Amino acid sequence: KFGSKCCFGRPFGLAIPDFGHVSSHPCLPSAMRCPQLAVVGALSLWMAIAGNTPACIEDTNRGCMTQSCLDGQTCSSWFSCICPAGQCATTARTCEASNYTKLEGDYMFSNSRWPDHFMDMGEVSGAGVTGGFPNDDAHKFNIWVVLTPTGGGLSVLLVSKKWPEYSVAVGAKWSDDSSTRMVDSEHITDDDVGIMEASVQLVIPPVARPDPQNSESSSYVMIQGAENANWFNVATTSWEVHAPDKDEGAGSYWYVHPALPSEILSKMQAYTGRPCELNCGEPEAAALEAADFAGSRLRLGLAPMLLSLVAAVLA
């Protein structure tokens, strides 16, 4: 991820490269990144520094530059309201005395346009899809169900198993004149990352699943950013995951492997945005289980060898 958030929550000044998600690098202090803060800091003491973890993000993403925080919250030096100790931010930008819930096991996400291609967290930034049932931690995610008001849908943190301080989320626009945004990594443990920036919402697609008989082994969802309400998508011309502002057909629908628990799925709401209009494609059935596919690859790998042996015998 390139670019350090500062100056009231927007990219400004120096770009700080986050090399490879390996560990926390020594970023510049916020006052150096944002000279304005050095002036403000000389005038008052800033009381809140978020102690974020995947189990509890304290930054509500409620701005406090021109408005007051809610009772118990404190205004941080980056002008975001922070929950009091022992409370975690909700998607309503409030705080509750409860941690987020981690679902058991690891999860993988395949795209319904390319059902044998699985989402991966990028080595430096972004996300893409890789074919062939890749069995490595860059393609595996832990799902944390975050605090959401009743009837507020299903919001989660998709936390990389390989880089457990990072979630995959909807980031900045590709360009100023584009409605499409990047799918990027959020460093959850950074002090200025809030719940809305780091989380996504899982939504019921507008097109019926083509293989309902496989619902026991995988779930069928769309993935929408919480703060930037665009949709994870794989186009027909790229293996990158990007985020347009509407449904773009089969590339916007995803299979979650294994299936999510039924009590979690029941929280999902239906997609209500603009329907896909051009080059939508038809969602393909979910791919074979990884073990079966590995067996198929092994058999295919042996085929040329067997043909060579037969040819040698016949000769």
Coordinates of C-alpha atoms in Angstrom, one line a residue:
K1 CA 0.0 0.0 0.0
F2 CA 1.5 3.3 -1.0
G3 CA 0.6 6.6 0.5
S4 CA 0.3 7.3 4.2
K5 CA -3.0 8.7 5.4
C6 CA -2.8 12.0 7.2
C7 CA -3.9 15.6 7.1
F8 CA -7.5 14.9 8.1
G9 CA -7.7 11.4 6.7
R10 CA -6.7 12.0 3.1
P11 CA -3.4 11.3 1.3
F12 CA -1.0 14.2 1.6
G13 CA 2.6 14.9 1.2
L14 CA 5.1 12.1 1.4
A15 CA 4.2 8.6 0.2
I16 CA 5.4 5.9 2.7
P17 CA 5.8 2.5 0.9
D18 CA 4.6 -0.4 2.9
F19 CA 7.0 -3.1 1.7
G20 CA 5.6 -6.5 1.5
H21 CA 3.3 -6.5 4.5
V22 CA 6.2 -8.1 6.4
S23 CA 5.9 -6.1 9.6
S24 CA 5.3 -2.6 10.9
H25 CA 7.8 -0.3 9.4
P26 CA 9.0 2.9 11.1
C27 CA 6.7 5.5 9.5
L28 CA 7.2 9.2 10.0
P29 CA 5.4 10.6 13.0
S30 CA 2.0 12.2 12.1
A31 CA 3.3 15.7 12.9
M32 CA 6.1 15.3 10.3
R33 CA 3.7 13.9 7.7
C34 CA 1.2 16.7 8.3
P35 CA 2.8 20.0 9.4
Q36 CA -0.6 21.3 10.4
L37 CA -0.7 18.8 13.2
A38 CA 2.6 20.1 14.7
V39 CA 0.9 23.5 15.1
V40 CA -2.3 22.1 16.5
G41 CA -0.3 19.7 18.8
A42 CA 1.5 22.7 20.3
L43 CA -1.9 24.1 21.4
S44 CA -3.5 21.1 23.0
L45 CA -2.9 17.6 24.3
W46 CA -4.3 14.8 22.2
M47 CA -5.8 12.2 24.4
A48 CA -6.6 9.3 22.2
I49 CA -4.4 6.9 20.3
A50 CA -6.2 3.9 18.8
G51 CA -5.1 0.5 19.9
N52 CA -6.5 -1.4 17.0
T53 CA -6.5 -5.2 16.5
P54 CA -8.6 -7.4 14.3
A55 CA -10.7 -8.3 17.3
C56 CA -11.4 -4.6 18.2
I57 CA -10.9 -1.4 16.2
E58 CA -11.3 1.7 18.4
D59 CA -11.5 4.3 15.6
T60 CA -15.1 4.9 14.7
N61 CA -14.4 6.9 11.5
R62 CA -16.7 9.6 12.9
G63 CA -15.1 12.9 12.1
C64 CA -14.6 15.4 14.9
M65 CA -13.1 18.4 13.1
T66 CA -16.4 20.2 12.8
Q67 CA -18.6 18.1 15.1
S68 CA -18.4 16.7 18.6
C69 CA -17.8 13.0 19.4
L70 CA -20.5 11.0 21.1
D71 CA -20.4 10.6 24.8
G72 CA -17.3 8.7 26.0
Q73 CA -15.5 9.0 22.7
T74 CA -12.4 11.2 22.4
C75 CA -11.1 13.2 19.4
S76 CA -7.8 12.0 18.0
S77 CA -5.1 14.0 16.4
W78 CA -6.3 12.9 13.0
F79 CA -9.8 14.2 13.9
S80 CA -11.6 10.9 14.3
C81 CA -13.6 9.8 17.3
I82 CA -12.0 7.0 19.3
C83 CA -13.9 4.6 21.6
P84 CA -13.0 4.5 25.3
A85 CA -10.9 1.6 26.6
G86 CA -12.7 -1.7 26.5
Q87 CA -15.1 -0.7 23.7
C88 CA -15.0 -1.3 20.0
A89 CA -16.3 0.7 17.0
T90 CA -19.5 -0.4 15.2
T91 CA -20.5 0.3 11.6
A92 CA -22.9 2.9 13.0
R93 CA -19.8 4.8 14.2
T94 CA -20.8 4.2 17.8
C95 CA -19.0 2.1 20.5
E96 CA -20.0 -1.1 22.2
A97 CA -18.3 -3.0 25.1
S98 CA -17.9 -6.2 23.0
N99 CA -15.2 -7.6 20.7
Y100 CA -15.7 -8.8 17.1
T101 CA -16.4 -12.4 16.5
K102 CA -13.9 -14.5 14.6
L103 CA -15.3 -17.3 12.5
E104 CA -13.6 -20.7 12.9
G105 CA -11.0 -21.7 10.3
D106 CA -9.6 -20.2 7.1
Y107 CA -11.7 -18.9 4.1
M108 CA -10.9 -18.6 0.4
F109 CA -12.8 -16.5 -2.1
S110 CA -13.3 -17.6 -5.8
N111 CA -14.9 -15.5 -8.5
S112 CA -18.1 -16.7 -10.3
R113 CA -16.7 -15.4 -13.6
W114 CA -13.5 -17.5 -13.1
P115 CA -14.6 -20.1 -10.4
D116 CA -11.2 -21.8 -10.3
H117 CA -9.4 -18.4 -9.5
F118 CA -9.0 -17.4 -5.9
M119 CA -8.5 -13.9 -4.4
D120 CA -5.1 -13.2 -3.0
M121 CA -3.7 -10.3 -0.9
G122 CA -1.0 -8.5 -3.0
E123 CA 2.6 -8.7 -2.0
V124 CA 2.9 -4.9 -1.9
S125 CA -0.6 -3.6 -2.6
G126 CA -4.0 -4.5 -3.9
A127 CA -5.6 -7.8 -4.6
G128 CA -5.9 -10.2 -7.5
V129 CA -7.1 -13.7 -8.4
T130 CA -4.9 -16.7 -9.0
G131 CA -5.9 -20.0 -10.8
G132 CA -5.4 -23.6 -9.8
F133 CA -6.5 -23.8 -6.2
P134 CA -3.4 -22.1 -4.7
N135 CA -2.7 -23.6 -1.3
D136 CA -0.8 -20.8 0.4
D137 CA -1.7 -18.3 3.1
A138 CA -1.7 -15.3 0.7
H139 CA -5.0 -16.7 -0.6
K140 CA -6.5 -17.4 2.8
F141 CA -8.5 -15.1 5.0
N142 CA -9.8 -15.0 8.6
I143 CA -13.2 -13.5 8.9
W144 CA -14.1 -11.3 11.8
V145 CA -17.8 -10.3 12.1
V146 CA -17.8 -6.7 13.3
L147 CA -20.4 -5.0 15.4
T148 CA -23.4 -3.9 13.3
P149 CA -26.8 -2.5 14.4
T150 CA -29.8 -4.8 14.2
G151 CA -30.9 -4.9 10.5
G152 CA -27.6 -3.4 9.4
G153 CA -26.5 -6.3 7.3
L154 CA -23.4 -8.5 7.6
S155 CA -20.1 -6.5 8.0
V156 CA -16.8 -8.2 8.3
L157 CA -13.1 -7.8 8.4
L158 CA -11.4 -10.0 5.7
V159 CA -8.0 -10.4 7.4
S160 CA -5.1 -11.9 5.5
K161 CA -3.8 -15.1 7.1
K162 CA -0.3 -14.4 5.7
W163 CA -0.3 -10.8 6.9
P164 CA -2.6 -10.8 10.0
E165 CA -2.4 -7.1 10.6
Y166 CA -4.0 -6.3 7.2
S167 CA -7.5 -6.5 5.9
V168 CA -8.6 -6.3 2.3
A169 CA -11.0 -3.3 1.6
V170 CA -12.1 -0.7 -0.9
G171 CA -9.5 2.1 -1.2
A172 CA -8.9 5.2 -3.2
K173 CA -10.2 6.0 -6.7
W174 CA -8.1 5.0 -9.7
S175 CA -8.2 8.6 -10.8
D176 CA -10.1 11.8 -10.0
D177 CA -12.5 11.3 -12.9
S178 CA -13.1 7.6 -12.2
S179 CA -15.9 6.1 -10.2
T180 CA -13.9 2.8 -9.9
R181 CA -11.8 2.4 -6.8
M182 CA -8.9 0.2 -5.9
V183 CA -9.2 -2.9 -3.8
D184 CA -6.3 -2.5 -1.3
S185 CA -4.9 -3.5 2.0
E186 CA -5.6 -1.7 5.2
H187 CA -3.1 -1.9 8.0
I188 CA -5.6 -2.5 10.8
T189 CA -3.1 -1.8 13.6
D190 CA -2.2 1.6 12.3
D191 CA -3.5 4.3 14.7
D192 CA -5.4 6.2 12.0
V193 CA -7.4 3.3 10.4
G194 CA -11.1 3.1 11.3
I195 CA -13.7 0.4 11.2
M196 CA -15.4 1.8 8.1
E197 CA -12.1 1.9 6.1
A198 CA -11.0 -1.6 7.1
S199 CA -14.3 -3.5 6.8
V200 CA -16.6 -4.8 4.0
Q201 CA -20.2 -5.9 3.8
L202 CA -21.3 -9.2 2.4
V203 CA -24.4 -9.0 0.3
I204 CA -26.8 -11.3 -1.6
P205 CA -26.2 -11.1 -5.3
P206 CA -29.2 -10.0 -7.6
V207 CA -28.6 -13.1 -9.9
A208 CA -29.5 -16.5 -8.5
R209 CA -26.7 -18.9 -7.8
P210 CA -26.3 -21.4 -10.7
D211 CA -25.5 -24.3 -8.5
P212 CA -27.7 -24.2 -5.4
Q213 CA -26.9 -27.9 -4.7
N214 CA -23.4 -26.7 -3.7
S215 CA -24.6 -24.3 -1.0
E216 CA -23.4 -26.7 1.7
S217 CA -19.8 -26.3 0.6
S218 CA -19.6 -22.6 -0.4
S219 CA -21.6 -19.4 0.0
Y220 CA -22.5 -17.0 -2.8
V221 CA -22.0 -13.3 -2.0
M222 CA -21.1 -9.8 -3.3
I223 CA -18.4 -7.8 -1.4
Q224 CA -19.0 -4.1 -0.8
G225 CA -16.7 -1.6 0.9
A226 CA -18.1 -0.1 4.1
E227 CA -16.8 3.5 3.8
N228 CA -16.5 3.5 0.0
A229 CA -19.5 1.5 -1.1
N230 CA -18.1 0.0 -4.3
W231 CA -18.0 -3.7 -5.2
F232 CA -15.2 -6.2 -5.5
N233 CA -15.0 -7.2 -9.1
V234 CA -12.9 -9.1 -11.6
A235 CA -13.2 -7.9 -15.2
T236 CA -12.9 -9.9 -18.4
T237 CA -9.6 -8.4 -19.3
S238 CA -7.6 -8.6 -16.0
W239 CA -6.8 -10.8 -13.0
E240 CA -6.8 -7.8 -10.7
V241 CA -9.6 -7.2 -8.3
H242 CA -11.0 -3.6 -8.6
A243 CA -14.1 -2.0 -7.2
P244 CA -16.7 -0.3 -9.6
D245 CA -19.6 1.5 -8.1
K246 CA -22.3 -0.9 -9.3
D247 CA -23.0 -4.6 -10.2
E248 CA -20.9 -5.7 -13.2
G249 CA -22.3 -9.2 -13.5
A250 CA -20.5 -12.5 -12.9
G251 CA -17.2 -10.7 -12.0
S252 CA -18.9 -9.1 -9.0
Y253 CA -20.2 -12.4 -7.5
W254 CA -18.0 -14.5 -5.2
Y255 CA -18.0 -18.0 -3.7
V256 CA -16.8 -18.2 -0.1
H257 CA -15.1 -21.6 0.7
P258 CA -16.1 -23.2 3.0
A259 CA -19.7 -22.1 3.4
L260 CA -20.4 -19.5 6.1
P261 CA -22.5 -20.6 9.1
S262 CA -26.2 -20.3 8.5
E263 CA -26.7 -17.8 11.4
I264 CA -24.1 -15.5 9.8
L265 CA -25.7 -15.8 6.3
S266 CA -29.1 -14.9 7.7
K267 CA -27.7 -11.4 8.4
M268 CA -27.0 -10.7 4.7
Q269 CA -29.1 -8.2 2.9
A270 CA -30.0 -8.2 -0.8
Y271 CA -28.2 -6.0 -3.4
T272 CA -30.4 -3.0 -4.2
G273 CA -28.2 -1.0 -6.6
R274 CA -28.1 -0.6 -10.3
P275 CA -28.2 -3.9 -12.2
C276 CA -25.5 -4.9 -14.6
E277 CA -26.2 -3.6 -18.1
L278 CA -23.2 -4.5 -20.3
N279 CA -20.8 -7.5 -20.7
C280 CA -22.4 -9.1 -17.6
G281 CA -21.7 -12.7 -18.3
E282 CA -23.3 -15.7 -16.5
P283 CA -22.0 -16.8 -13.1
E284 CA -20.3 -20.2 -13.4
A285 CA -20.9 -23.0 -10.8
A286 CA -18.5 -23.1 -7.9
A287 CA -15.3 -25.0 -8.7
L288 CA -14.4 -28.4 -7.4
E289 CA -13.1 -28.9 -3.9
A290 CA -9.4 -28.2 -3.7
A291 CA -8.4 -31.8 -2.9
D292 CA -10.4 -33.1 -6.0
F293 CA -8.9 -30.4 -8.2
A294 CA -5.4 -31.3 -7.0
G295 CA -6.1 -34.9 -7.9
S296 CA -7.3 -33.8 -11.4
R297 CA -4.1 -31.8 -11.8
L298 CA -2.0 -34.9 -10.8
R299 CA -3.9 -37.1 -13.3
L300 CA -3.4 -34.5 -16.1
G301 CA 0.2 -34.2 -15.2
L302 CA 0.7 -37.9 -15.6
A303 CA -1.1 -38.1 -19.0
P304 CA 1.8 -36.8 -21.2
M305 CA 4.2 -39.3 -19.5
L306 CA 1.8 -42.2 -20.1
L307 CA 1.4 -41.2 -23.8
S308 CA 5.2 -41.1 -24.2
L309 CA 5.4 -44.6 -22.7
V310 CA 2.7 -46.0 -25.0
A311 CA 4.4 -44.4 -28.0
A312 CA 7.8 -45.9 -27.0
V313 CA 6.2 -49.4 -26.7
L314 CA 4.5 -49.1 -30.0
A315 CA 7.7 -48.0 -31.7

